[in-house]
Coordinates of C-alpha atoms in Angstrom, one line a residue:
Chain A
M13 CA -89.3 180.7 -84.2
N14 CA -85.5 182.1 -84.4
S15 CA -83.2 180.3 -81.8
F16 CA -81.8 182.5 -79.5
R17 CA -78.1 181.9 -79.4
I18 CA -76.2 182.4 -76.1
F19 CA -72.5 182.2 -75.8
V20 CA -71.1 181.1 -72.5
V21 CA -67.6 182.3 -72.2
E22 CA -66.3 180.5 -69.0
D23 CA -62.7 178.6 -68.4
D24 CA -64.0 177.0 -65.0
K25 CA -65.5 173.6 -66.2
L26 CA -67.9 173.3 -63.0
Y27 CA -69.3 176.9 -63.5
G28 CA -69.2 176.8 -67.3
E29 CA -70.9 173.5 -67.3
A30 CA -73.6 174.7 -64.7
L31 CA -74.5 177.8 -67.0
N32 CA -74.6 175.7 -70.1
Y33 CA -77.0 173.0 -68.4
Y34 CA -79.2 175.7 -67.0
L35 CA -79.6 178.0 -70.0
S36 CA -80.0 174.7 -72.0
L37 CA -83.2 173.8 -70.1
N38 CA -85.3 176.4 -72.3
P39 CA -85.0 174.6 -75.7
D40 CA -85.3 177.9 -77.6
N41 CA -81.8 178.7 -76.4
D42 CA -79.0 177.3 -78.4
V43 CA -76.1 177.6 -76.1
Y44 CA -72.3 177.5 -77.1
W45 CA -69.7 177.1 -74.4
F46 CA -66.3 178.5 -74.9
Q47 CA -63.6 178.2 -72.5
T48 CA -61.4 180.8 -74.1
G49 CA -61.9 184.4 -75.3
T50 CA -60.2 183.6 -78.4
E51 CA -62.7 180.9 -79.0
C52 CA -65.6 183.1 -78.4
L53 CA -64.2 185.9 -80.9
E54 CA -63.5 183.3 -83.6
N55 CA -67.1 182.3 -83.5
L56 CA -68.6 185.7 -83.4
N57 CA -69.9 184.9 -87.1
K58 CA -72.2 182.7 -85.4
Y59 CA -74.3 185.8 -84.4
P60 CA -74.8 185.3 -80.7
S61 CA -77.9 187.1 -79.6
L62 CA -76.2 187.5 -75.9
V63 CA -72.7 186.7 -74.7
S64 CA -72.2 185.8 -71.0
L65 CA -68.5 186.5 -70.2
D66 CA -66.3 185.7 -67.5
Y67 CA -64.0 188.6 -66.6
K68 CA -60.8 186.6 -66.0
L69 CA -60.0 184.3 -68.7
P70 CA -56.9 182.5 -69.2
D71 CA -55.8 184.1 -72.6
I72 CA -57.5 187.5 -72.7
K73 CA -58.7 190.0 -70.3
G74 CA -62.6 190.1 -70.1
S75 CA -62.6 193.9 -70.9
E76 CA -60.5 192.9 -74.2
V77 CA -63.0 190.4 -75.3
L78 CA -65.9 193.1 -74.7
K79 CA -64.3 195.4 -76.7
K80 CA -63.7 193.0 -79.6
I81 CA -67.2 191.9 -79.3
K82 CA -68.4 195.6 -79.4
E83 CA -66.2 196.2 -82.3
Y84 CA -67.6 193.5 -84.4
N85 CA -71.4 194.4 -83.6
P86 CA -72.1 196.8 -80.9
N87 CA -75.6 195.5 -80.7
I88 CA -74.7 191.9 -79.1
P89 CA -75.6 192.1 -75.6
V90 CA -72.6 191.2 -73.4
I91 CA -73.1 190.2 -69.7
I92 CA -70.3 189.9 -67.5
V93 CA -70.4 187.3 -64.9
S94 CA -67.4 187.1 -62.8
G95 CA -65.9 186.2 -59.4
Q96 CA -64.4 189.7 -59.5
E97 CA -66.3 191.4 -56.5
D98 CA -65.0 194.9 -57.3
I99 CA -67.5 197.8 -58.2
N100 CA -64.9 199.9 -60.0
T101 CA -64.4 197.0 -62.4
A102 CA -68.1 196.6 -62.6
V103 CA -68.6 200.4 -63.5
N104 CA -65.7 200.5 -66.0
L105 CA -67.3 197.4 -68.0
L106 CA -70.8 198.7 -68.0
K107 CA -69.2 202.3 -69.3
E108 CA -67.4 200.2 -71.9
G109 CA -70.7 199.0 -73.0
A110 CA -71.6 195.7 -71.0
Y111 CA -75.3 195.0 -70.8
D112 CA -74.9 194.0 -67.2
Y113 CA -72.6 192.8 -64.6
F114 CA -73.3 189.7 -62.0
P115 CA -71.1 188.6 -59.4
K116 CA -70.8 184.8 -59.3
D117 CA -73.1 184.0 -56.5
K118 CA -76.3 182.1 -55.6
H119 CA -78.3 184.6 -57.4
T120 CA -76.4 184.5 -60.7
K121 CA -78.9 182.2 -62.5
E122 CA -81.9 184.2 -61.7
R123 CA -80.2 187.3 -63.0
L124 CA -79.0 185.7 -66.3
W125 CA -82.3 184.0 -66.8
N126 CA -84.1 187.3 -66.4
S127 CA -81.8 189.0 -68.5
V128 CA -82.1 186.4 -71.3
K129 CA -85.7 187.1 -71.0
N130 CA -85.7 191.0 -71.3
I131 CA -83.3 190.7 -74.2
K132 CA -85.5 188.1 -76.0
K133 CA -88.3 190.7 -75.3
S134 CA -86.7 193.4 -77.0
H135 CA -85.6 191.1 -80.0
Q136 CA -89.3 190.2 -80.6
K137 CA -90.4 193.9 -80.0
H138 CA -87.7 195.1 -82.7
N139 CA -88.4 192.1 -84.7
I140 CA -84.8 191.4 -84.9
S141 CA -83.9 188.3 -86.7
N142 CA -80.9 186.2 -86.5
P143 CA -78.9 187.3 -89.7
E144 CA -77.2 183.9 -90.0
E145 CA -80.7 182.3 -90.2
V146 CA -81.9 184.6 -92.7
N147 CA -78.7 184.5 -94.6
N148 CA -78.9 180.7 -94.6
K149 CA -82.4 181.1 -96.3
K150 CA -80.4 182.5 -99.2
F151 CA -82.2 185.6 -99.5
D152 CA -82.6 185.3 -103.4
H153 CA -84.8 188.2 -104.6
E154 CA -85.8 186.1 -107.7
E155 CA -87.0 183.5 -105.2
V156 CA -88.8 185.9 -102.9
I157 CA -90.1 188.2 -105.4
K158 CA -91.7 186.0 -107.9
G159 CA -92.7 186.7 -111.6
N160 CA -91.7 186.7 -115.2
S161 CA -93.1 190.0 -116.3
S162 CA -90.7 192.7 -117.8
H163 CA -91.7 194.8 -115.1
I164 CA -90.3 192.6 -112.5
K165 CA -87.2 191.6 -114.5
N166 CA -86.7 195.4 -114.6
L167 CA -87.1 195.2 -110.4
Y168 CA -84.5 192.3 -110.1
K169 CA -81.8 194.6 -112.1
F170 CA -82.5 197.6 -109.7
I171 CA -82.3 195.5 -106.7
E172 CA -79.0 194.1 -107.8
K173 CA -77.7 197.8 -108.5
A174 CA -78.9 199.1 -105.1
S175 CA -77.3 195.9 -103.5
K176 CA -73.7 196.8 -104.6
T177 CA -73.5 200.1 -103.5
N178 CA -74.7 202.0 -100.0
I179 CA -76.7 204.4 -101.9
S180 CA -80.1 205.5 -100.3
V181 CA -83.0 203.6 -102.0
S182 CA -86.6 205.3 -102.2
L183 CA -89.4 202.5 -103.1
F184 CA -92.5 203.7 -104.7
G185 CA -95.5 201.5 -105.0
E186 CA -98.9 200.8 -104.2
T187 CA -99.9 199.1 -101.0
G188 CA -99.5 195.2 -100.8
T189 CA -96.9 195.5 -103.9
G190 CA -94.1 194.1 -101.7
K191 CA -91.8 197.1 -101.1
D192 CA -90.7 195.5 -97.6
L193 CA -89.4 192.5 -99.3
V194 CA -87.7 194.6 -101.9
A195 CA -86.1 196.5 -98.8
K196 CA -85.1 193.1 -97.6
A197 CA -83.8 191.8 -100.8
I198 CA -81.6 194.7 -101.0
H199 CA -80.3 194.6 -97.6
Y200 CA -79.6 190.6 -97.5
N201 CA -77.9 190.9 -100.9
S202 CA -75.6 193.8 -99.8
N203 CA -72.3 193.6 -97.9
R204 CA -74.3 194.7 -94.9
K205 CA -76.2 191.5 -94.8
N206 CA -74.4 190.3 -91.6
Y207 CA -75.7 193.3 -89.6
P208 CA -79.4 193.9 -88.8
F209 CA -82.1 194.9 -90.9
I210 CA -84.5 197.1 -88.8
A211 CA -87.9 198.1 -90.4
L212 CA -90.2 201.0 -89.0
N213 CA -93.6 201.8 -90.5
V214 CA -93.9 205.7 -89.7
T215 CA -97.7 205.3 -89.6
A216 CA -97.5 202.6 -86.9
I217 CA -96.0 205.0 -84.4
P218 CA -97.7 207.9 -82.8
K219 CA -96.0 211.0 -84.2
E220 CA -95.0 212.1 -80.7
L221 CA -93.2 209.0 -80.0
I222 CA -91.4 208.5 -83.5
E223 CA -88.2 210.5 -82.2
S224 CA -87.6 208.0 -79.2
E225 CA -88.3 205.1 -81.5
L226 CA -85.7 206.2 -83.9
F227 CA -83.1 207.8 -81.8
G228 CA -83.7 206.4 -78.3
Y229 CA -83.7 208.0 -74.9
E230 CA -81.6 208.0 -71.6
K231 CA -83.4 206.9 -68.4
G232 CA -85.3 209.7 -66.8
A233 CA -85.5 211.7 -69.9
F234 CA -89.4 211.9 -69.5
T235 CA -92.1 210.6 -67.3
G236 CA -91.9 206.9 -67.9
A237 CA -88.5 206.7 -69.2
N238 CA -87.7 204.0 -66.5
D239 CA -84.7 202.6 -68.6
R240 CA -82.4 203.6 -71.5
K241 CA -83.9 202.7 -74.9
I242 CA -81.6 202.0 -78.0
G243 CA -83.3 203.8 -80.9
K244 CA -83.7 202.0 -84.4
F245 CA -80.8 203.8 -85.9
E246 CA -78.4 202.6 -83.4
L247 CA -79.9 199.0 -83.4
A248 CA -79.5 199.2 -87.4
N249 CA -75.7 200.2 -87.0
K250 CA -73.8 198.7 -90.0
G251 CA -76.9 197.4 -91.4
T252 CA -80.1 198.8 -93.0
I253 CA -83.0 200.9 -91.6
F254 CA -86.1 200.7 -93.5
L255 CA -88.5 203.6 -92.8
D256 CA -92.2 202.6 -94.6
E257 CA -94.7 205.0 -95.3
I258 CA -92.3 207.9 -95.0
A259 CA -94.6 210.6 -96.5
E260 CA -96.7 210.3 -93.4
M261 CA -93.7 211.7 -91.1
D262 CA -94.5 215.2 -90.0
L263 CA -92.6 218.2 -90.8
N264 CA -91.1 218.8 -87.4
M265 CA -89.6 215.1 -87.4
Q266 CA -88.5 215.4 -90.8
T267 CA -86.3 218.4 -89.9
K268 CA -84.6 216.2 -87.2
L269 CA -84.4 213.4 -89.3
L270 CA -82.5 215.3 -91.8
R271 CA -80.1 216.5 -89.4
V272 CA -79.2 213.2 -88.2
I273 CA -78.8 211.8 -91.6
Q274 CA -76.5 214.5 -92.7
E275 CA -74.4 214.6 -89.5
K276 CA -74.3 210.6 -89.4
E277 CA -74.8 211.0 -85.8
L278 CA -77.5 211.4 -83.1
T279 CA -78.3 212.2 -79.4
R280 CA -80.5 210.1 -77.4
I281 CA -83.4 212.1 -76.0
G282 CA -82.4 213.4 -72.5
G283 CA -78.6 212.4 -73.1
N284 CA -75.5 214.4 -73.9
E285 CA -73.6 211.8 -75.8
T286 CA -73.1 211.9 -79.5
I287 CA -73.3 208.5 -81.0
R288 CA -72.0 208.0 -84.6
F289 CA -73.8 205.3 -86.8
D290 CA -73.2 203.9 -90.3
V291 CA -76.7 202.8 -91.6
R292 CA -78.0 202.6 -95.3
I293 CA -81.4 204.0 -95.6
V294 CA -84.6 202.5 -97.6
V295 CA -87.5 204.5 -97.6
A296 CA -90.8 203.6 -99.1
T297 CA -94.1 205.4 -99.7
N298 CA -97.0 204.7 -101.8
K299 CA -97.6 208.6 -102.3
N300 CA -96.2 210.6 -105.1
L301 CA -93.2 212.3 -102.8
T302 CA -92.6 215.0 -105.6
E303 CA -96.4 216.0 -105.2
E304 CA -95.9 216.1 -101.5
V305 CA -92.7 218.3 -101.8
R306 CA -94.9 220.7 -104.2
M307 CA -97.9 220.7 -101.7
G308 CA -95.2 221.7 -98.8
N309 CA -96.1 218.3 -96.9
F310 CA -92.7 217.1 -97.3
R311 CA -89.2 218.7 -97.1
E312 CA -87.5 219.2 -100.5
D313 CA -84.0 218.9 -99.2
L314 CA -85.0 215.6 -97.2
Y315 CA -86.5 214.4 -100.3
Y316 CA -83.3 214.8 -102.3
R317 CA -81.4 213.3 -99.4
L318 CA -83.6 210.0 -99.2
L319 CA -84.1 209.8 -102.9
G320 CA -81.1 208.1 -103.7
L321 CA -81.8 205.4 -106.1
P322 CA -85.8 205.5 -106.9
I323 CA -87.2 202.1 -107.6
E324 CA -90.8 201.8 -108.8
I325 CA -92.6 198.6 -107.7
P326 CA -95.4 197.9 -110.3
P327 CA -98.8 197.2 -109.2
L328 CA -99.9 193.5 -109.9
R329 CA -102.5 194.7 -112.5
N330 CA -99.7 195.7 -114.8
R331 CA -97.9 192.3 -114.4
G332 CA -100.0 190.3 -116.8
N333 CA -99.5 186.5 -116.3
D334 CA -97.5 187.0 -113.1
V335 CA -101.0 186.9 -111.6
L336 CA -101.5 183.3 -112.4
L337 CA -97.8 182.5 -111.6
L338 CA -98.1 184.0 -108.2
A339 CA -101.7 182.3 -107.9
R340 CA -100.0 178.9 -108.5
Y341 CA -97.4 179.6 -106.2
F342 CA -99.7 180.9 -103.2
L343 CA -101.9 177.8 -103.8
S344 CA -99.1 175.4 -103.7
K345 CA -97.5 177.0 -100.6
F346 CA -101.1 177.1 -98.9
C347 CA -102.0 173.3 -99.6
K348 CA -98.6 172.2 -98.5
E349 CA -98.7 174.1 -95.2
N350 CA -102.1 172.7 -94.5
N351 CA -101.7 169.4 -95.5
L352 CA -104.2 169.7 -98.5
K353 CA -103.9 167.8 -101.7
T354 CA -102.3 169.6 -104.5
K355 CA -105.0 171.7 -106.4
N356 CA -105.1 172.9 -109.8
I357 CA -106.6 176.3 -111.1
S358 CA -109.3 175.8 -113.8
K359 CA -109.4 177.6 -116.9
G360 CA -112.7 179.6 -115.6
A361 CA -110.9 180.4 -112.5
K362 CA -107.8 181.8 -114.3
E363 CA -109.9 183.9 -116.5
K364 CA -111.5 185.4 -113.6
L365 CA -108.4 185.8 -111.7
M366 CA -107.0 187.7 -114.9
M367 CA -110.0 190.0 -115.1
Y368 CA -109.6 191.5 -111.7
S369 CA -107.7 194.8 -110.8
Y370 CA -106.1 193.8 -107.5
P371 CA -106.5 197.2 -105.7
G372 CA -104.7 195.3 -102.8
N373 CA -101.9 193.8 -105.0
V374 CA -100.1 190.9 -104.3
R375 CA -101.2 190.9 -100.8
E376 CA -104.8 190.6 -101.9
L377 CA -104.2 187.8 -104.6
K378 CA -102.6 185.7 -102.0
A379 CA -105.9 186.1 -99.7
I380 CA -108.0 185.4 -102.6
I381 CA -106.2 182.3 -103.6
E382 CA -106.2 181.1 -99.8
L383 CA -109.6 181.5 -99.5
S384 CA -110.4 179.5 -102.9
A385 CA -108.3 176.7 -101.6
V386 CA -110.7 176.5 -98.5
L387 CA -113.8 177.1 -100.3
S388 CA -112.9 174.4 -103.1
N389 CA -114.5 171.3 -102.8
N390 CA -112.4 169.1 -105.3
G391 CA -108.9 168.9 -106.9
A392 CA -109.1 172.0 -108.8
I393 CA -110.0 175.9 -107.8
E394 CA -113.1 176.6 -109.8
K395 CA -114.7 180.1 -111.0
K396 CA -117.1 180.1 -108.2
D397 CA -114.4 179.7 -105.5
I398 CA -112.8 182.7 -106.3
S399 CA -114.3 185.8 -104.5
F400 CA -113.2 189.3 -104.8
N401 CA -113.5 191.8 -102.1
S402 CA -114.1 194.5 -104.9
T403 CA -116.4 194.0 -107.7
D404 CA -115.0 196.7 -109.7
I405 CA -114.0 194.3 -112.5
T406 CA -114.8 197.0 -115.1
D407 CA -112.0 199.2 -113.3
N408 CA -109.6 196.6 -114.7
L409 CA -110.8 197.2 -118.2
L410 CA -109.0 200.5 -119.1
N411 CA -106.0 199.9 -116.4
K412 CA -104.0 198.3 -118.9
E413 CA -103.9 199.0 -122.7
D414 CA -105.2 196.3 -124.9
T415 CA -106.2 195.4 -128.2
L416 CA -109.8 195.7 -129.2
R417 CA -110.2 191.9 -129.5
G418 CA -108.6 191.9 -125.9
Y419 CA -111.3 194.4 -124.7
I420 CA -114.1 192.6 -126.4
Q421 CA -113.0 189.5 -124.7
K422 CA -112.9 191.2 -121.2
I423 CA -116.3 192.7 -121.8
I424 CA -118.0 189.4 -122.6
T425 CA -116.3 187.6 -119.9
Y426 CA -117.6 190.2 -117.5
Y427 CA -120.9 190.0 -118.7
M428 CA -121.1 186.0 -118.6
Q429 CA -120.2 186.1 -115.0
K430 CA -122.6 189.0 -114.2
Y431 CA -125.3 186.8 -116.0
H432 CA -124.4 183.5 -114.8
D433 CA -123.1 182.1 -118.3
N434 CA -126.5 183.0 -119.7
V435 CA -125.2 183.4 -123.4
P436 CA -128.9 184.6 -124.8
L437 CA -129.4 187.1 -122.0
V438 CA -125.7 188.5 -122.7
A439 CA -126.1 188.5 -126.3
D440 CA -129.2 190.5 -125.9
K441 CA -127.6 192.9 -123.4
L442 CA -124.5 193.4 -125.8
S443 CA -126.5 193.5 -129.0
M444 CA -124.4 190.9 -130.2
G445 CA -125.1 187.5 -132.0
K446 CA -125.1 184.4 -129.9
S447 CA -122.8 182.8 -132.3
T448 CA -120.4 185.6 -132.3
I449 CA -120.4 185.5 -128.4
Y450 CA -119.8 181.6 -128.5
R451 CA -117.1 182.0 -131.0
I452 CA -115.2 184.7 -129.0
L453 CA -115.6 182.6 -125.7
K454 CA -114.1 179.3 -127.6
N455 CA -111.2 181.3 -129.0
Q456 CA -110.2 183.2 -125.7
E457 CA -107.0 182.3 -124.9
I458 CA -106.0 182.6 -121.3
Chain B
M26 CA -77.0 166.9 -44.4
N27 CA -74.7 165.7 -41.8
A28 CA -72.8 168.5 -39.6
D29 CA -69.5 167.2 -40.2
K30 CA -69.7 167.3 -43.9
L31 CA -67.5 170.1 -45.5
Y32 CA -69.7 170.5 -48.5
D33 CA -73.4 171.6 -49.0
L34 CA -74.8 170.7 -52.2
S35 CA -78.0 172.8 -51.9
D36 CA -76.6 175.8 -54.4
I37 CA -75.5 173.3 -57.1
T38 CA -78.7 171.4 -56.9
E39 CA -80.7 174.5 -57.1
F40 CA -78.6 175.6 -60.0
I41 CA -79.4 172.7 -62.1
E42 CA -83.3 172.6 -61.0
D43 CA -82.9 169.5 -58.8
D44 CA -81.8 167.3 -61.5
D45 CA -80.8 164.2 -59.5
E46 CA -79.1 162.5 -62.5
Q47 CA -76.9 165.4 -63.2
I48 CA -75.8 166.0 -59.7
G49 CA -73.4 163.2 -59.9
Y50 CA -71.9 164.5 -63.1
F51 CA -71.1 167.9 -61.3
V52 CA -69.6 166.0 -58.4
S53 CA -67.4 164.3 -60.8
I54 CA -66.3 167.3 -62.3
F55 CA -65.6 168.8 -59.0
I56 CA -63.3 165.9 -58.1
D57 CA -61.7 165.7 -61.2
D58 CA -60.8 169.6 -61.5
V59 CA -60.2 170.8 -58.2
P60 CA -57.0 168.7 -57.6
V61 CA -55.6 170.4 -60.7
M62 CA -56.8 173.8 -59.5
L63 CA -54.8 173.0 -56.2
S64 CA -51.8 171.7 -57.8
N65 CA -51.7 175.0 -60.0
I66 CA -52.2 177.1 -56.8
N67 CA -49.4 175.1 -55.1
Q68 CA -46.9 175.4 -58.0
A69 CA -47.6 179.1 -58.4
F70 CA -47.2 179.8 -54.6
K71 CA -43.8 177.7 -54.4
S72 CA -42.4 179.6 -57.2
S73 CA -43.6 182.9 -56.0
E74 CA -45.4 183.6 -59.3
Y75 CA -48.1 185.8 -57.4
E76 CA -50.1 186.9 -60.5
Q77 CA -50.7 183.1 -61.4
L78 CA -51.6 182.4 -57.7
K79 CA -54.1 185.2 -57.8
F80 CA -55.6 183.8 -61.0
H81 CA -55.9 180.0 -59.7
A82 CA -57.4 181.3 -56.5
H83 CA -59.8 183.4 -58.3
K84 CA -60.9 180.5 -60.5
L85 CA -61.2 178.0 -57.5
K86 CA -63.3 180.6 -55.8
S87 CA -66.5 179.7 -57.8
S88 CA -66.1 175.9 -57.3
I89 CA -65.8 176.4 -53.4
D90 CA -69.0 178.6 -53.5
L91 CA -70.9 176.3 -55.7
F92 CA -70.1 173.4 -53.5
K93 CA -70.7 175.7 -50.4
I94 CA -67.6 174.6 -48.8
K95 CA -68.1 177.2 -45.9
D96 CA -64.7 176.7 -44.4
L97 CA -63.0 177.8 -47.1
Q98 CA -65.4 180.7 -48.7
T99 CA -63.6 183.4 -46.6
D100 CA -60.2 182.0 -46.8
I101 CA -60.0 181.8 -50.7
R102 CA -60.8 185.3 -50.8
T103 CA -58.4 186.2 -48.2
I104 CA -55.7 184.6 -50.2
E105 CA -56.8 186.4 -53.3
N106 CA -56.6 189.8 -51.5
L107 CA -53.5 189.1 -49.9
V108 CA -51.8 188.6 -53.1
N109 CA -53.5 191.4 -54.6
E110 CA -52.6 193.9 -52.1
K111 CA -49.3 192.4 -51.5
S112 CA -49.7 192.5 -47.8
N113 CA -48.9 190.0 -44.7
P114 CA -47.5 187.1 -47.2
E115 CA -46.6 185.3 -44.0
K116 CA -50.3 184.4 -43.8
L117 CA -50.4 182.7 -47.1
P118 CA -48.7 179.4 -46.0
V119 CA -51.2 178.5 -43.3
L120 CA -54.2 179.6 -45.7
I121 CA -52.9 177.3 -48.4
D122 CA -52.3 174.4 -46.2
K123 CA -55.8 174.7 -44.9
L124 CA -56.9 175.1 -48.5
N125 CA -55.3 171.8 -49.2
S126 CA -56.3 169.7 -46.3
S127 CA -60.1 171.0 -46.5
L128 CA -60.6 170.4 -50.3
N129 CA -58.8 167.0 -50.0
L130 CA -61.1 166.0 -47.2
A131 CA -64.2 167.2 -49.1
I132 CA -63.2 165.2 -52.2
Q133 CA -63.1 162.1 -50.2
Q134 CA -66.6 162.8 -48.5
L135 CA -67.8 163.4 -52.0
K136 CA -66.2 160.2 -53.3
Q137 CA -67.6 158.1 -50.3
D138 CA -70.9 159.7 -50.4
F139 CA -71.4 159.3 -54.4
N140 CA -69.8 155.9 -54.4
I141 CA -66.7 157.1 -56.8
N142 CA -63.7 155.2 -56.7
G143 CA -60.2 156.4 -57.1

């Protein structure tokens, strides 16, 4: 789990120590205590999830520290905890972007604790990761998106190109090909990596709610809007927003999105304030967007605005031996995570894996391998341990160009599986000699 | 707690979730830091540096509140307000004297109750 990093900025030793002690009672909190505003500002690269800031500091005024934190990253919530019992000061600080304002009294700790709880919930809801932790994982796309095929090598080149600029990126690929991983790889290898990566799957949100998810709303904007909500575009400021399944967005919302992207500013629902943002947009779809435009389902002007650098993510069935490379990777990972002895993949199992078309792509392969590791009774994954959800093994036959010899091998392998390795029966079914079948199986190189 | 005690640890104890081992630590911080704060206030008052006086009085306020030194909770706010509003400066010497004597007495009581030497 990501730790929740809290900066306590408090020059009073007694109060600072008490806050530090109290907040550290929750082991998920990673509390840093600074006695000056300067120390706090110098440590902003540690990506605090929350700053508890004393208004009166010996070196810099609290309002100045607040301003500098907001300039560094407007998404860091700052709570002013102060002995200043002046309502005007509180109102001004809230206007300047403070998340909340608490006077130092006996209710401070409950208020702070509740705020920490609410901000944590919001982080979980928006799936916000601590950027430093993600960066520390060295988001190396060649490590995350595994493969040796020419298709994947080509994809790496596109990711590098996209990472070097702020161009919009459109990702095209079937379900399960890893479009989200490519989007993250672009973000975490770009100069926006220290800012948020915010993802939204258009199909996961009811269409009547998508505008409020993207642009936010003000308190009282509609029934049930009990608090202000910050939208995804604002949350992603200076970072990247990833809009998955963009082709599913309805036309009315497409018009609003186009206007916001063109103007680089938005207004929360029910609000008057114009909010400028700086966001790199990555979109993804498994549909043919050109075709969607032709059919009138997708606005042409939005299509050109979002297209930017189009990147095609290859389906697994076109990636040749990447299937085995990924299978070994998923198997080793699964065994490690579940304290199982390392297993190999038998020749028969490899052949079977290579014969399948993987309509669910890498995601499906991962599930197949994990199940096979569970079903396997010894140190190797055998053919019998591999079970596919789809039996469309023949679909794969013409999905990829092959030599005649290759096609023959695949057909024989398929029939051997179907008739449980009964060579005479297979020979009869294919009107071939048994010796020919034995010879082809013997020479098969997978 | 005794009626003649100037301090009351119920707030600080609640703040640190009744951790008895920690309470001694917070008492020692109070004993170490409050005399320094008092000295800053006295120095600022003596040299008529009212911005400094306001700042240090403000800082001392949270320690007085955390240790619930009821005798001084109103006085420390009065000092802060008088300096802030630049009014009735003649009231300051009496209030600052009381601040010194009450805090010194509270520190003595704490040292005695927690068996702290020095």
